[in-house]
Coordinates of C-alpha atoms and ligand atoms in Angstrom, one line a residue:
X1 CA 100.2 119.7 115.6
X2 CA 99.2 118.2 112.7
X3 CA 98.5 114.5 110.5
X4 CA 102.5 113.6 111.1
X5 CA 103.3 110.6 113.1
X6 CA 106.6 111.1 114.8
X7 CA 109.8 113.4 113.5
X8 CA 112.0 111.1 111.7
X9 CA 112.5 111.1 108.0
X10 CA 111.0 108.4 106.1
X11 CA 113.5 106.1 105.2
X12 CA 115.2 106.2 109.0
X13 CA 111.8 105.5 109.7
X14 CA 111.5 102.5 107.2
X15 CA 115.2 101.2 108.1
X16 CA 113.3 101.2 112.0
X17 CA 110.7 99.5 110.8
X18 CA 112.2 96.6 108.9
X19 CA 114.0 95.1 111.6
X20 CA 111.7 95.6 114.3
X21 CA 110.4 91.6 113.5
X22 CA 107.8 91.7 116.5
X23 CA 106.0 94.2 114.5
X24 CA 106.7 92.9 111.0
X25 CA 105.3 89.9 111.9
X26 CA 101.9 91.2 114.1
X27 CA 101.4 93.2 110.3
X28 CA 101.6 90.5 108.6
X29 CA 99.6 88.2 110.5
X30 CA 96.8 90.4 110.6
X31 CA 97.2 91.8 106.7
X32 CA 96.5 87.8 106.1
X33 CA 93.4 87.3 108.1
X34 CA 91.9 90.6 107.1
X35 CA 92.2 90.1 103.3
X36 CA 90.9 86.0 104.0
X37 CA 88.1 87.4 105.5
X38 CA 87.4 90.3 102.9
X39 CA 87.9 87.8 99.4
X40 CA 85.4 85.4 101.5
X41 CA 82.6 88.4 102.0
X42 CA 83.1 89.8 98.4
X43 CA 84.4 87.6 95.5
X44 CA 83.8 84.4 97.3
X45 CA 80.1 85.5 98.9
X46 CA 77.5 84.0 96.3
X47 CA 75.2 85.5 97.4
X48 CA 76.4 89.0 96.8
X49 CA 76.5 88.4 93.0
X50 CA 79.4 89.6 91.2
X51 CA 82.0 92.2 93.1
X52 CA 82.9 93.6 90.2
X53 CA 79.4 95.0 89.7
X54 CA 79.5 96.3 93.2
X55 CA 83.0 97.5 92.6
X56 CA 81.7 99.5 89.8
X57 CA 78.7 101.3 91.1
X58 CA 80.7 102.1 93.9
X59 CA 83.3 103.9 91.9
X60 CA 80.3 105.4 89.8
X61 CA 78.7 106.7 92.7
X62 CA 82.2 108.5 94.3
X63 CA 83.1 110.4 91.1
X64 CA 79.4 111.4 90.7
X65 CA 79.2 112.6 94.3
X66 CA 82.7 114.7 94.1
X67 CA 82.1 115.8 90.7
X68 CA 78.8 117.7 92.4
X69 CA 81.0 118.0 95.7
X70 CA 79.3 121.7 96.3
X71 CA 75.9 120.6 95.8
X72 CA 75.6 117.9 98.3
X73 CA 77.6 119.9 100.3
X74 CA 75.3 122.7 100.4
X75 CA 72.3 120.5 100.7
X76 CA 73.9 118.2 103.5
X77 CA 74.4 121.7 105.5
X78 CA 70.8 123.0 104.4
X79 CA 68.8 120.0 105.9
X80 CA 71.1 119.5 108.8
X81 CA 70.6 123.3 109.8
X82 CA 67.0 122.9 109.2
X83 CA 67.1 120.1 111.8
X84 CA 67.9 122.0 114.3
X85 CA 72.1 121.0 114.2
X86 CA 74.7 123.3 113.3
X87 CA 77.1 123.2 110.7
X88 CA 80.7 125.0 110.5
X89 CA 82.5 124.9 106.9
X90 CA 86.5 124.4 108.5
X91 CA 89.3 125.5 105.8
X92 CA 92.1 124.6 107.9
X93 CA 92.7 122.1 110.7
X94 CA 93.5 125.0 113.0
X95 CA 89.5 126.4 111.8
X96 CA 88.1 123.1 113.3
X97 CA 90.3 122.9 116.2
X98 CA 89.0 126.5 117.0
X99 CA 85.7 125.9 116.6
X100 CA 85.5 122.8 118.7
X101 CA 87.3 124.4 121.4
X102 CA 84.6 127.2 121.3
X103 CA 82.4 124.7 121.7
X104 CA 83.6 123.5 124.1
X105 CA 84.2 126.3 126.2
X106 CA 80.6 127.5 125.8
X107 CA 79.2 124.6 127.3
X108 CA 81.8 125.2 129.8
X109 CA 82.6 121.2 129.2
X110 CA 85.2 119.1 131.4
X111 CA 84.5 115.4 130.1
X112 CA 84.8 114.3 126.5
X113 CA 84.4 111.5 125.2
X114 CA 85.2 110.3 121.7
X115 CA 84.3 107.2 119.1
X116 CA 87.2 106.0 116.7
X117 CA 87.7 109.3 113.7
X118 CA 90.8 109.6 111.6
X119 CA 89.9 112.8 110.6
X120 CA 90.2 114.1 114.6
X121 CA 93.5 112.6 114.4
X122 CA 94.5 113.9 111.3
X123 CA 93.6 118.0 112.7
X124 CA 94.8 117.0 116.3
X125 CA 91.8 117.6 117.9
X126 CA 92.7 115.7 121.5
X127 CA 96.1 117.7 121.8
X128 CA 94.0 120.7 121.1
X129 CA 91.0 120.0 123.7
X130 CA 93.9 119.0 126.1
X131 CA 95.3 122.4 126.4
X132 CA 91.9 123.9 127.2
X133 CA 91.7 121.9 130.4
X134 CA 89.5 118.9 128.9
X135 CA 89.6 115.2 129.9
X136 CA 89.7 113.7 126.5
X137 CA 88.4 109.5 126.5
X138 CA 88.8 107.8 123.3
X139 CA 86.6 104.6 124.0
X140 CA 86.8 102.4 121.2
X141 CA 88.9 99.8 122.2
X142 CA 92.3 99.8 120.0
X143 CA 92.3 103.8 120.5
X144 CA 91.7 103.2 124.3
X145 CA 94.9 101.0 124.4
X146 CA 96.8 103.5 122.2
X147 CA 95.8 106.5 124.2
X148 CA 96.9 104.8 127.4
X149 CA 100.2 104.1 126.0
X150 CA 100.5 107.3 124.1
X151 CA 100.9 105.8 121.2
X152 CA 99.4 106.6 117.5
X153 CA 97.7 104.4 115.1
X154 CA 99.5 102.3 112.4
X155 CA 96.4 101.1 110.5
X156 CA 93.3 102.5 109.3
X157 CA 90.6 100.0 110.3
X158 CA 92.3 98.7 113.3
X159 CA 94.7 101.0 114.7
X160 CA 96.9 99.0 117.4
X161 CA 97.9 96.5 115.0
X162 CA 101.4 97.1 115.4
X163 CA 100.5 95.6 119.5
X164 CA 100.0 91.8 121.0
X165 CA 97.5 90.8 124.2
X166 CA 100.6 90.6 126.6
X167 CA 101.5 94.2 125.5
X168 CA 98.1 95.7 126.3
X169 CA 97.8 93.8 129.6
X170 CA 101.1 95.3 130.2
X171 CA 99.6 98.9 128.7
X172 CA 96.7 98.2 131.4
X173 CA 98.6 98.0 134.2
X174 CA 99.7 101.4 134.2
X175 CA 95.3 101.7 134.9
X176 CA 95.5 99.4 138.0
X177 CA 94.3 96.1 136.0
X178 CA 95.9 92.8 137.6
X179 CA 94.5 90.1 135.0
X180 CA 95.8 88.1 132.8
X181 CA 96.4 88.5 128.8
X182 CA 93.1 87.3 127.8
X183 CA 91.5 89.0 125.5
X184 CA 88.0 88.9 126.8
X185 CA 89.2 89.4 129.9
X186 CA 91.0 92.6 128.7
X187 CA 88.1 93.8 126.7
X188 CA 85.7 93.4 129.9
X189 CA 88.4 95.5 131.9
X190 CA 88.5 98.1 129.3
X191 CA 84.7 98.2 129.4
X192 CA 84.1 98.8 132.8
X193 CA 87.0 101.7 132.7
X194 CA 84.9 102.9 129.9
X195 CA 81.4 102.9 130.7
X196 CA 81.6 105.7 134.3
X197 CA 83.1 107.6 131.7
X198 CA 80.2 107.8 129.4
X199 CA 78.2 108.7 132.5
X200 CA 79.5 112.2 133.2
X201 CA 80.8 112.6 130.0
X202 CA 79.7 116.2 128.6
X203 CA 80.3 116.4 124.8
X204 CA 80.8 113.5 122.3
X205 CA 82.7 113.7 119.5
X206 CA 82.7 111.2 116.4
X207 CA 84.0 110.9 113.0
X208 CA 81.5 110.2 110.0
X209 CA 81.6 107.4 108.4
X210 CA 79.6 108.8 105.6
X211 CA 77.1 111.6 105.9
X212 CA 73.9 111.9 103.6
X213 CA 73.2 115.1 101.6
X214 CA 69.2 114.6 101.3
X215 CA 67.7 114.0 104.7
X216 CA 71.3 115.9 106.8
X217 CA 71.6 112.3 108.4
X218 CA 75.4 111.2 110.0
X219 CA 76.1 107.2 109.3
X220 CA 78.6 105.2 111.7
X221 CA 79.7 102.4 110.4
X222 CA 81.6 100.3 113.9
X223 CA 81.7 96.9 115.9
X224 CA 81.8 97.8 119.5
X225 CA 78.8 100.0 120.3
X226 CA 80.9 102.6 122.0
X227 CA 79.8 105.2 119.4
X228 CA 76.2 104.7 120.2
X229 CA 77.0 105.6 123.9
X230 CA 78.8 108.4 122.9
X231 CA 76.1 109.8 120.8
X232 CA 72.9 108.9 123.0
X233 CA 74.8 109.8 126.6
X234 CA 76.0 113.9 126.2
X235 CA 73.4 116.5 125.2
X236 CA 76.5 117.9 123.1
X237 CA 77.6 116.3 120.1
X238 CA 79.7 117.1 117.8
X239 CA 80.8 115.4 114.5
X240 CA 84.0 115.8 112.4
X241 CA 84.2 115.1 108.5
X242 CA 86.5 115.5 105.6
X243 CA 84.6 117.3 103.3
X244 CA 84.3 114.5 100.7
X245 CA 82.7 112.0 103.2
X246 CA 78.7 112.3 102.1
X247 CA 76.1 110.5 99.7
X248 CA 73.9 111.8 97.6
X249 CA 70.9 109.9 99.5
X250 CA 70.4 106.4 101.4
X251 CA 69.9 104.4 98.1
X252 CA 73.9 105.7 97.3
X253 CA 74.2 105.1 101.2
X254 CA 73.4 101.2 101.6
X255 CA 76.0 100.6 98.4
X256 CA 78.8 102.1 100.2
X257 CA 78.0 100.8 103.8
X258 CA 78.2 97.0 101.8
X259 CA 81.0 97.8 100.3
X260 CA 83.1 99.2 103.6
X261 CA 81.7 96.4 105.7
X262 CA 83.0 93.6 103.4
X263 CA 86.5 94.8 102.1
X264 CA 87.1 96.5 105.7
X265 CA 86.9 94.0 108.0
X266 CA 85.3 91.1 105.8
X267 CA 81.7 91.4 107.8
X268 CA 78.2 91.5 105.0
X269 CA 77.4 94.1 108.0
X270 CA 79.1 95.4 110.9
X271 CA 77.4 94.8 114.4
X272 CA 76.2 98.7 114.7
X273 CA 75.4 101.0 111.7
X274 CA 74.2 104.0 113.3
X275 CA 72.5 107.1 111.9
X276 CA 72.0 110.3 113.5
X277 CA 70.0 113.5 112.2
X278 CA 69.5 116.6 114.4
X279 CA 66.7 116.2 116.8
X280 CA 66.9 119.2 118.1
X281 CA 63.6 120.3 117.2
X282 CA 62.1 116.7 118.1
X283 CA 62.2 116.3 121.3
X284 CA 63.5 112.4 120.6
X285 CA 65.1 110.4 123.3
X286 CA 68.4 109.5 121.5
X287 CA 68.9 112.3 119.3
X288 CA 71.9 114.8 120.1
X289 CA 69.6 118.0 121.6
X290 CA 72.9 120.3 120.7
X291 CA 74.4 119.0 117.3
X292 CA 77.2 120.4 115.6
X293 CA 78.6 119.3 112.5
X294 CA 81.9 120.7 111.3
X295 CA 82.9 119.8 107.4
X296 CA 87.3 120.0 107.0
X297 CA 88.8 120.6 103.8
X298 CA 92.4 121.0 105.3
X299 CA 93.4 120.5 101.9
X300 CA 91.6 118.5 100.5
X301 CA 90.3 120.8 97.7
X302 CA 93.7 120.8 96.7
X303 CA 92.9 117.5 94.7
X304 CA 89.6 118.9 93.5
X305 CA 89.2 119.1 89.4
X306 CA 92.9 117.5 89.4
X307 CA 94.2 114.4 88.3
X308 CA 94.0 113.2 92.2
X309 CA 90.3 114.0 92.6
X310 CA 90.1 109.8 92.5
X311 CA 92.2 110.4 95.9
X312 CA 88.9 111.5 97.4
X313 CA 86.5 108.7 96.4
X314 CA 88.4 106.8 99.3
X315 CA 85.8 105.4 101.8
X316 CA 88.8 104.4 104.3
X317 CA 88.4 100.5 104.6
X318 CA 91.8 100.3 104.6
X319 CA 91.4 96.7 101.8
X320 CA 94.5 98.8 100.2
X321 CA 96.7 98.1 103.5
X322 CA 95.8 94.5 103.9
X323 CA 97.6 93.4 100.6
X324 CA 100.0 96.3 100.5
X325 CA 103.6 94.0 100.5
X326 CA 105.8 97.7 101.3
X327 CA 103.0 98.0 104.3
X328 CA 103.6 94.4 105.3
X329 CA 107.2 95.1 105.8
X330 CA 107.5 98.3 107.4
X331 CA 104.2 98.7 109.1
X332 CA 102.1 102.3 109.5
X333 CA 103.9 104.1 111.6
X334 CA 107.2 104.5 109.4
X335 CA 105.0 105.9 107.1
X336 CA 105.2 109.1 109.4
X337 CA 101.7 110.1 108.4
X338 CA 98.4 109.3 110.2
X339 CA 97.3 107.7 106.6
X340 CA 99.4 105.0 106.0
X341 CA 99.9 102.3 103.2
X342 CA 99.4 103.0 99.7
X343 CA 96.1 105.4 100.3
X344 CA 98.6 107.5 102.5
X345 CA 100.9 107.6 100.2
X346 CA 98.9 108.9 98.3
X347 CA 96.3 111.1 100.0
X348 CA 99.4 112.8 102.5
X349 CA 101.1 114.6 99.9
X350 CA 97.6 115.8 98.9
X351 CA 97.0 117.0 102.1
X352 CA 100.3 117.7 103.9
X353 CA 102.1 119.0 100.5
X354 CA 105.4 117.3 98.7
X355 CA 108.2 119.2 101.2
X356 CA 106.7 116.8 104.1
X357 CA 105.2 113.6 102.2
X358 CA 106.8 113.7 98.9
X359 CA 109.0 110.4 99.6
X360 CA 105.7 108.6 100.7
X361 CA 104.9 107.9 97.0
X362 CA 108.1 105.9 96.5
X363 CA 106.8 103.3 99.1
X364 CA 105.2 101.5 97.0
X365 CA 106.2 98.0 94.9
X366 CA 103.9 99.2 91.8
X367 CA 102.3 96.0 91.8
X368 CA 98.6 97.2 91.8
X369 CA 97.6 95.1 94.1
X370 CA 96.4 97.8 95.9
X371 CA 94.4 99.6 92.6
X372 CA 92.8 95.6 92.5
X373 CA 91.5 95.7 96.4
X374 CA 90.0 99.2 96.4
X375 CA 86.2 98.9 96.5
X376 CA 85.9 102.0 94.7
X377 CA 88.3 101.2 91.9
X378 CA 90.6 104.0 92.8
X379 CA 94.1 103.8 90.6
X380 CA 95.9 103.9 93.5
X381 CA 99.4 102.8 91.7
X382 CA 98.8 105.2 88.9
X383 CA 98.4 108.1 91.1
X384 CA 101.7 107.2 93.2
X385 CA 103.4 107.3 89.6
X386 CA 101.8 110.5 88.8
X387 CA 103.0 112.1 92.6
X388 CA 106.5 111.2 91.8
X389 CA 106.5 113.0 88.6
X390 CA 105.1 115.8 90.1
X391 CA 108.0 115.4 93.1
X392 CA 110.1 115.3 90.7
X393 CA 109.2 118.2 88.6
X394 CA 109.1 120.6 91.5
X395 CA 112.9 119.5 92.1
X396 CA 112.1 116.7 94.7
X397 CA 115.0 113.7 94.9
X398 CA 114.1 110.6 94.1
X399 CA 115.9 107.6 95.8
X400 CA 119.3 107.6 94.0
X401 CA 119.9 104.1 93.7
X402 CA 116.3 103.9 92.1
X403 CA 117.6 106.7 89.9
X404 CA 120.8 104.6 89.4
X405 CA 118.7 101.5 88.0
X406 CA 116.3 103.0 86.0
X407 CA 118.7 104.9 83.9
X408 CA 120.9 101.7 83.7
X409 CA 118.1 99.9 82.8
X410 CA 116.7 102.6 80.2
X411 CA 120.2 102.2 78.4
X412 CA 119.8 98.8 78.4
X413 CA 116.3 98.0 76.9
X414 CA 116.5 101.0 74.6
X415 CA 119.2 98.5 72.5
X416 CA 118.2 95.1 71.8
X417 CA 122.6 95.0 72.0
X418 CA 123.0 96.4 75.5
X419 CA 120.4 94.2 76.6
X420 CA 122.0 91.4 75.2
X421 CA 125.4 92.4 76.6
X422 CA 123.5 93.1 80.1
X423 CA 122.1 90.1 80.6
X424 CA 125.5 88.3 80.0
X425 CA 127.6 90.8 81.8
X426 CA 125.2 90.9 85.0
X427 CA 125.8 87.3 86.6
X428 CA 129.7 87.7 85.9
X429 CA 129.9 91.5 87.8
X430 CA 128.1 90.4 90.3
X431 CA 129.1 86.9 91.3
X432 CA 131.7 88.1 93.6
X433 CA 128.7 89.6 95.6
X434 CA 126.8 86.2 96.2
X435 CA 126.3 84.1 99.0
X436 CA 124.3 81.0 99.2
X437 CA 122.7 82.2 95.9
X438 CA 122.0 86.0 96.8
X439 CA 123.4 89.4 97.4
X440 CA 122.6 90.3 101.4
X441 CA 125.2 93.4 101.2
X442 CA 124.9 95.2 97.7
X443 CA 127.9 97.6 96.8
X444 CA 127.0 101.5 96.3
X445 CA 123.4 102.5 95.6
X446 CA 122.4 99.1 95.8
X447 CA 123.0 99.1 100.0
X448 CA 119.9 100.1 101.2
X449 CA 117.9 98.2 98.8
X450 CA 120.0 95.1 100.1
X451 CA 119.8 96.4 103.6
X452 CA 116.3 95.0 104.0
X453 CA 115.9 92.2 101.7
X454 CA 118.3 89.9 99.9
X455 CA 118.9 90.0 96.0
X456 CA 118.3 86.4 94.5
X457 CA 121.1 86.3 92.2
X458 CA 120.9 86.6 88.4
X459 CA 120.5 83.5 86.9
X460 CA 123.3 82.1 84.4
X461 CA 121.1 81.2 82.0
X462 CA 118.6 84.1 80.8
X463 CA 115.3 83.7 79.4
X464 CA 116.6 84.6 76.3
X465 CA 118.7 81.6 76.1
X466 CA 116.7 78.9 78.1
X467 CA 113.6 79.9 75.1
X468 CA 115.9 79.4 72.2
X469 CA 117.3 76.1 73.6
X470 CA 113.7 74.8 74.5
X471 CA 112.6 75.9 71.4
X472 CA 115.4 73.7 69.6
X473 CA 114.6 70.7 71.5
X474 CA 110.8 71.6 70.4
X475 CA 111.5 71.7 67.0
X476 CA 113.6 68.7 67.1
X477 CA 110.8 66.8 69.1
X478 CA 108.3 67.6 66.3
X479 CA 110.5 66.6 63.3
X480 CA 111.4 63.4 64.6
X481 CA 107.5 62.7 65.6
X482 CA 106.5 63.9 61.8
X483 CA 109.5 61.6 60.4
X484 CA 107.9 58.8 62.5
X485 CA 104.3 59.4 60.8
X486 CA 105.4 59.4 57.6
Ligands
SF4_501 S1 92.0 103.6 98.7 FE1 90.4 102.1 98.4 S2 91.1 100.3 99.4 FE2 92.4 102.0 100.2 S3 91.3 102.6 102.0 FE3 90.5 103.9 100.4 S4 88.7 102.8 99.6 FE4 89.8 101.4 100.8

């Protein structure tokens, strides 16, 4: 058990992926409407002011949280404790799992139900509660349709991406459900499926959106209300976080909740943002009367006071994914990690080590786009560079025909002759390889690359030459117009 998606090595995984067009295509369509919908809530909202100022104080107030880390830590566990809730400090995934599970047993609990949390995906937690005899719900709505079709998520934000309406009416049948493919019509189904559930339900379990150090408060950040039910309806709650999830206080809080709402799902503010504190002692209505907190490093201390601490300002809105073009292509489950796209790429060979995720970093075009979505101004493509070295350095293999062409291309620009010769040679070498101007079927190293994607074919004319001829002309142009003055 653990945060891998699936057994098969990542680039069988990708070559899957690529050709599998239903998919490619449900990723892409919804990559396009997520990011429309986040540039009109941030840069093109006027009434926001200007992103970049938001951008900033959010990245300000990440790095000043994790550089204090153990302080808010400490306080977050002090004030919760003192309200009554209970807090457990998990080093590994198998600590959290354990815990839970003892829980669990104590209260001597059949019926679980759970709001949407990557972290409990990432330590395996419904496997785990499985085993001991537990009937385990997920009731938001995409992780409904992926648990009924025992499938895992491939996004983030919205985790059945990779699935149409006709395949979850199809997914619903397996539950009795005789409509049609309408999606309201699906949603009510899911609903009423759902709701009897919450009824007898005897624990709830949730992720943390972000939890706040000075009042011991949990925030929910969500659309469909589900996590409200499952942490009003069982006495039991019990709430998962990676350690780096918490805010210094609301002020830090209300930043961060604009900034997910907007880049995540392009919203100035989700339809429920929910916060709990311990009640215990209260006697409220809606507060949790048992509430248990458990705080998972499961490596992620690894990146503590290292060049990938930035890794852990990451407030999961997934804006990295929606303009990711490797992502577009080959979707999240080829990724073979439960974080995909380029904050997976970076993040799982943080948490999961180099042995199981140290290919993940080379999914990635280096564009930046991804560095330029983040809300939080993490340098996502910087750090992908900086995991390859270290791949590399502890003896990792890079992909060989990426080897191939950046040695032939070091030779090449490290003499302004080679480069010359290069550019002249390349068209000639490889016009026996194109068809209708570009290589579909590259020779050698250049196979897989080519396996995918076509090569446009290298121009005749280089840049080199098309500038000195338009600069002739140029030249020309202005004498004659000068001659003319005179
Ligand atoms: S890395 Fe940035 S853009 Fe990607 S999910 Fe995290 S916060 Fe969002």
């Amino acid at each position: 058990m653990s945060m891998k998606v699936g057994n098969q090595p990542f680039f069988e995984g990708v070559d899957e992926a690529i050709h599998n067009s239903f998919m490619v295509n449900a990723v892409s369509s919804a990559q396009d409407g997520l990011r429309d919908k986040k540039l009109r809530a941030t840069v093109g909202d006027e009434t926001l002011g200007d992103w970049e100022n938001w951008r900033n104080a959010g990245e300000e107030i990440r790095s000043f949280t994790l550089n204090h880390l153990d302080y808010y830590l400490k306080q977050l566990s002090d004030n919760f404790s003192a309200r009554g809730g209970h807090v457990y400090f998990a080093q590994t995934a198998e600590e959290a799992r354990d815990y839970i599970k003892k829980v669990v047993r104590d209260k001597k609990a059949k019926n679980i139900v759970k709001a949407k949390s990557m972290v409990t995906e990432e330590i395996s937690l419904n496997e785990a509660l499985e085993e001991e005899g537990c009937n385990v719900l997920e009731t938001d709505l995409a992780e409904f349709i992926l648990q009924v079709d025992k499938d895992r998520p491939s996004h983030i934000v919205v985790p059945s991406v990779h699935k149409n309406r006709q395949q979850v009416r199809d997914s619903f049948k397996k539950l009795g459900y005789t409509g049609s493919d309408d999606p309201k019509e699906l949603a009510g189904f899911a609903r009423k499926t759902l709701r009897s559930q919450f009824l007898k339900a005897d624990v709830g379990i949730t992720g943390c959106n972000f939890a706040v150090a000075d009042t011991g408060s949990i925030c929910l950040v969500t659309n469909e209300g589900n996590a409200n039910m499952v942490t009003t309806f069982p006495e039991t709650q019990i709430t998962v976080m990676g350690m780096e999830r918490l805010v210094p206080s609301w002020k830090e809080l209300d930043i961060l909740v604009t900034l997910l709402c907007r880049s995540s799902v392009g919203q100035r503010l989700t339809t429920y943002v929910t916060d709990i504190t311990p009640g215990g002692q209260l006697d409220t209505v809606d507060s949790p009367k048992d509430f248990h907190l458990v705080i998972v490093d499961a490596g992620r201390s690894n990146a503590l006071g290292t060049e990938f601490q930035p890794a852990l300002h990451c407030i999961r809105c997934a804006a990295c994914l929606n303009v990711c073009p490797v992502y577009r292509h080959i979707g999240g489950h080829a990724y073979g990690s439960i974080y995909p796209g380029p904050i997976g790429a970076v993040l799982s060979p943080i948490l999961g080590g180099y042995k199981e995720y140290g290919k993940l970093p080379y999914a990635s075009s280096l564009c930046a786009a991804c560095t330029e979505a983040c809300p939080v101004k993490i340098p996502l493509h910087q750090l992908l560079i900086k995991h390859r070295r270290k791949y590399v350095e502890g003896g990792g293999n890079p992909p060989v025909g990426e080897k191939i062409a950046m040695k032939g291309f070091g030779i090449g620009a490290s003499s302004p002759f080679m480069f010359k010769v290069g550019m002249k040679t390349a068209p000639i070498l490889l016009k026996p390889l194109v068809d209708n101007g570009a290589i579909e079927k590259g020779p050698g190293p250049m196979r897989p690359w080519t396996h995918g994607r076509d090569l446009p074919a290298p121009s005749s004319e280089n840049f080199r030459a098309w500038f000195k001829k338009h600069k002739e002309v140029e030249s020309e142009n202005k004498t004659k117009e000068t001659s003319e003055w005179q």
